[in-house]
Short mmCIF file of C-alpha atoms in Angstrom, two decimals:
data_model
loop_
_atom_site.label_atom_id
_atom_site.label_comp_id
_atom_site.label_asym_id
_atom_site.label_seq_id
_atom_site.Cartn_x
_atom_site.Cartn_y
_atom_site.Cartn_z
CA UNK A 244 -0.14 0.24 0.18
CA UNK A 245 1.68 3.30 -1.02
CA UNK A 246 1.32 6.50 0.88
CA UNK A 247 -1.98 9.08 -0.70
CA UNK A 248 -1.11 10.73 -3.69
CA UNK A 249 1.92 8.06 -5.11
CA UNK A 250 3.00 7.53 -7.21
CA UNK A 251 3.18 9.28 -10.40
CA UNK A 252 2.94 6.82 -12.94
CA UNK A 253 6.86 5.95 -14.78
CA UNK A 254 8.00 7.29 -10.41
CA UNK A 255 9.76 4.60 -8.88
CA UNK A 256 8.39 3.38 -5.14
CA UNK A 257 11.29 4.73 -2.76
CA UNK A 258 11.49 1.54 -1.08
CA UNK A 259 14.17 1.04 2.81
CA UNK A 260 15.67 -2.20 2.94
CA UNK A 261 15.94 -2.65 6.65
CA UNK A 262 17.83 -6.09 6.77
CA UNK A 263 19.35 -7.61 10.39
CA UNK A 264 18.78 -10.73 12.36
CA UNK A 265 15.53 -9.27 13.95
CA UNK A 266 16.68 -11.77 16.89
CA UNK A 267 14.49 -10.77 17.89
CA UNK A 268 12.61 -8.05 16.60
CA UNK A 269 11.98 -4.87 18.73
CA UNK A 270 10.02 -1.57 19.45
CA UNK A 271 13.18 0.84 18.30
CA UNK A 272 13.26 -1.15 14.97
CA UNK A 273 9.96 -0.32 14.72
CA UNK A 274 9.96 3.10 15.28
CA UNK A 275 12.66 3.74 13.86
CA UNK A 276 11.81 2.29 10.54
CA UNK A 277 8.26 4.35 11.28
CA UNK A 278 10.46 7.72 11.24
CA UNK A 279 11.71 6.70 7.60
CA UNK A 280 8.67 6.20 6.50
CA UNK A 281 7.46 9.36 8.13
CA UNK A 282 10.27 11.77 7.71
CA UNK A 283 12.71 10.29 4.90
CA UNK A 284 11.05 10.75 1.96
CA UNK A 285 10.11 6.44 2.22
CA UNK A 286 6.99 4.30 0.34
CA UNK A 287 7.83 1.38 2.45
CA UNK A 288 10.32 -0.75 4.13
CA UNK A 289 11.51 -3.77 4.22
CA UNK A 290 12.07 -5.60 7.13
CA UNK A 291 14.45 -8.74 5.47
CA UNK A 292 15.13 -11.15 7.43
CA UNK A 293 18.98 -12.55 7.36
CA UNK A 294 19.37 -16.50 7.71
CA UNK A 295 23.24 -15.40 8.70
CA UNK A 296 25.37 -12.98 9.02
CA UNK A 297 29.06 -13.24 8.47
CA UNK A 298 30.04 -11.00 10.68
CA UNK A 299 28.21 -12.65 13.78
CA UNK A 300 28.12 -16.24 15.39
CA UNK A 301 25.30 -18.00 14.03
CA UNK A 302 24.61 -19.73 17.45
CA UNK A 303 23.25 -16.57 18.37
CA UNK A 304 20.50 -16.56 15.98
CA UNK A 305 17.18 -18.55 16.52
CA UNK A 306 15.26 -20.33 14.29
CA UNK A 307 14.83 -18.79 10.71
CA UNK A 308 11.57 -19.49 11.03
CA UNK A 309 10.60 -17.70 14.28
CA UNK A 310 12.76 -14.54 13.86
CA UNK A 311 10.22 -14.05 10.32
CA UNK A 312 6.99 -15.14 12.80
CA UNK A 313 7.93 -12.96 15.10
CA UNK A 314 8.21 -9.84 11.76
CA UNK A 315 5.28 -10.70 10.76
CA UNK A 316 3.59 -10.13 13.57
CA UNK A 317 5.03 -7.04 14.38
CA UNK A 318 4.16 -5.17 11.00
CA UNK A 319 0.91 -6.70 9.95
CA UNK A 320 -0.97 -3.48 10.72
CA UNK A 321 1.11 -0.62 9.73
CA UNK A 322 0.44 -0.26 5.31
CA UNK A 323 3.54 0.40 4.54
CA UNK A 324 5.88 -1.91 6.66
CA UNK A 325 6.85 -5.38 4.73
CA UNK A 326 8.16 -8.54 6.08
CA UNK A 327 10.99 -10.57 4.03
CA UNK A 328 12.57 -13.77 3.70
CA UNK A 329 14.52 -12.75 0.36
CA UNK A 330 17.48 -13.90 2.28
CA UNK A 331 16.20 -17.03 2.55
CA UNK A 332 16.31 -18.05 -1.24
CA UNK A 333 20.07 -16.97 -1.95
CA UNK A 334 23.28 -18.81 -1.27
CA UNK A 335 24.80 -18.55 2.45
CA UNK A 336 26.64 -16.78 3.75
CA UNK A 337 24.48 -14.22 2.57
CA UNK A 338 26.31 -11.23 1.63
CA UNK A 339 24.07 -7.05 1.32
CA UNK A 340 25.74 -6.36 -2.33
CA UNK A 341 24.80 -9.79 -3.21
CA UNK A 342 20.59 -8.92 -2.16
CA UNK A 343 21.25 -5.73 -3.44
CA UNK A 344 22.08 -7.00 -6.71
CA UNK A 345 19.33 -9.78 -6.81
CA UNK A 346 16.56 -7.05 -5.85
CA UNK A 347 17.05 -4.92 -8.28
CA UNK A 348 17.10 -6.84 -11.08
CA UNK A 349 13.56 -8.48 -9.74
CA UNK A 350 11.99 -5.51 -8.82
CA UNK A 351 13.32 -3.05 -11.47
CA UNK A 352 9.50 -0.55 -10.20
CA UNK A 353 11.61 0.66 -6.89
CA UNK A 354 14.58 2.44 -6.09
CA UNK A 355 15.71 0.70 -3.37
CA UNK A 356 17.11 2.41 -0.31
CA UNK A 357 20.54 0.05 1.84
CA UNK A 358 19.37 0.91 5.90
CA UNK A 359 22.39 0.31 8.26
CA UNK A 360 23.17 2.17 11.50
CA UNK A 361 25.86 3.89 12.49
CA UNK A 362 27.83 0.96 13.77
CA UNK A 363 27.90 -0.78 10.71
CA UNK A 364 28.94 2.57 8.80
CA UNK A 365 32.28 2.92 11.34
CA UNK A 366 33.10 -0.98 9.80
CA UNK A 367 31.36 -0.74 6.21
CA UNK A 368 35.10 -1.48 4.78
CA UNK A 369 35.16 -4.54 6.40
CA UNK A 370 32.16 -5.82 4.48
CA UNK A 371 31.44 -7.87 1.08
CA UNK A 372 32.56 -5.40 -1.88
CA UNK A 373 31.74 -2.49 0.53
CA UNK A 374 32.66 -0.01 -2.15
CA UNK A 375 30.59 -1.76 -5.23
CA UNK A 376 28.00 -1.00 -2.60
CA UNK A 377 28.11 2.42 -1.69
CA UNK A 378 28.59 2.88 -5.70
CA UNK A 379 26.18 0.91 -7.01
CA UNK A 380 23.15 1.89 -4.24
CA UNK A 381 21.95 4.68 -2.31
CA UNK A 382 22.35 4.14 1.90
CA UNK A 383 20.71 5.72 4.20
CA UNK A 384 22.31 5.64 8.10
CA UNK A 385 20.56 5.86 11.32
CA UNK A 386 22.36 7.30 14.31
CA UNK A 387 23.55 4.77 17.07
CA UNK A 388 24.80 6.11 20.77
CA UNK A 389 28.47 6.47 20.45
CA UNK A 390 29.09 7.04 17.30
CA UNK A 391 29.97 10.14 15.28
CA UNK A 392 29.23 10.41 12.07
CA UNK A 393 31.29 13.06 9.77
CA UNK A 394 28.22 14.11 7.20
CA UNK A 395 30.36 16.36 4.96
CA UNK A 396 33.02 13.41 4.70
CA UNK A 397 30.21 10.93 3.29
CA UNK A 398 30.40 9.38 -0.16
CA UNK A 399 27.10 10.94 -3.02
CA UNK A 400 25.25 7.51 -2.93
CA UNK A 401 25.15 7.94 1.60
CA UNK A 402 22.97 9.96 3.81
CA UNK A 403 22.78 10.39 7.45
CA UNK A 404 19.71 10.32 8.92
CA UNK A 405 18.64 12.43 12.15
CA UNK A 406 16.49 10.01 13.62
CA UNK A 407 16.01 9.45 17.16
CA UNK A 408 18.97 7.24 19.07
CA UNK A 409 17.24 3.93 20.19
CA UNK A 410 19.42 2.01 22.75
CA UNK A 411 17.22 -0.89 22.56
CA UNK A 412 19.10 -4.32 21.64
CA UNK A 413 18.34 -7.77 20.42
CA UNK A 414 20.74 -8.85 22.55
CA UNK A 415 19.07 -6.94 26.29
CA UNK A 416 15.49 -8.31 25.03
CA UNK A 417 17.60 -11.81 24.38
CA UNK A 418 18.47 -12.03 28.03
CA UNK A 419 15.28 -10.35 29.42
CA UNK A 420 13.39 -13.19 27.93
CA UNK A 421 16.18 -16.07 29.40
CA UNK A 422 16.11 -14.23 33.13
CA UNK A 423 12.53 -14.18 32.55
CA UNK A 424 11.55 -10.87 33.66
CA UNK A 425 8.24 -9.01 31.95
CA UNK A 426 9.87 -6.94 28.96
CA UNK A 427 6.81 -6.40 27.54
CA UNK A 428 6.85 -2.45 26.45
CA UNK A 429 10.39 -3.43 24.90
CA UNK A 430 7.93 -5.24 22.16
CA UNK A 431 5.51 -5.48 19.94
CA UNK A 432 2.39 -6.65 21.97
CA UNK A 433 1.78 -9.21 19.89
CA UNK A 434 5.39 -11.15 19.75
CA UNK A 435 5.03 -10.39 23.32
CA UNK A 436 1.85 -12.44 23.93
CA UNK A 437 2.95 -15.30 21.31
CA UNK A 438 6.83 -15.26 23.39
CA UNK A 439 5.29 -15.45 26.60
CA UNK A 440 2.53 -18.81 25.41
CA UNK A 441 5.85 -19.59 23.48
CA UNK A 442 8.04 -20.02 27.45
CA UNK A 443 4.73 -21.53 28.69
CA UNK A 444 4.60 -24.69 26.34
#
């Protein structure tokens, strides 16, 4: 579903690719994506659940099926969000440069914006074919606590957005759940309900 008045014929749909483990998705993820749609000109945000991050231990991840299900539960009421398992069907480990190549080929009607945090931008040179990602794609960087970005030094295809900083992490959520904490206000109500029922089964 597109925003009212969008899109003129021939104008590409501005689609943000929010790629991550979402292990699990929390309100920080949702608030950021909401901000990008309402304040930064994106028509849609796709939450692209990553099956394996080359820079993370695979053992840390909940199952692909569970993480995707929780994303779908969290976003079902907001018309400009979509959950995507696109990377589940690509060779592993999944590298962003390959994902973006495949997305552009599969969806020529869309203009994709790759969404990353300032923490990831600080080590972006470690990413596979990082220079090609920058050259061939639009990138939106969102602020993260403790990471300063010099906007004047960013490449032409890269833009810093001025969203609020969200300090919640999926690691915190998992730890709290393992300790039996009631953290219902840190995740979407449907996610909390599902995880609560799951822990009792």
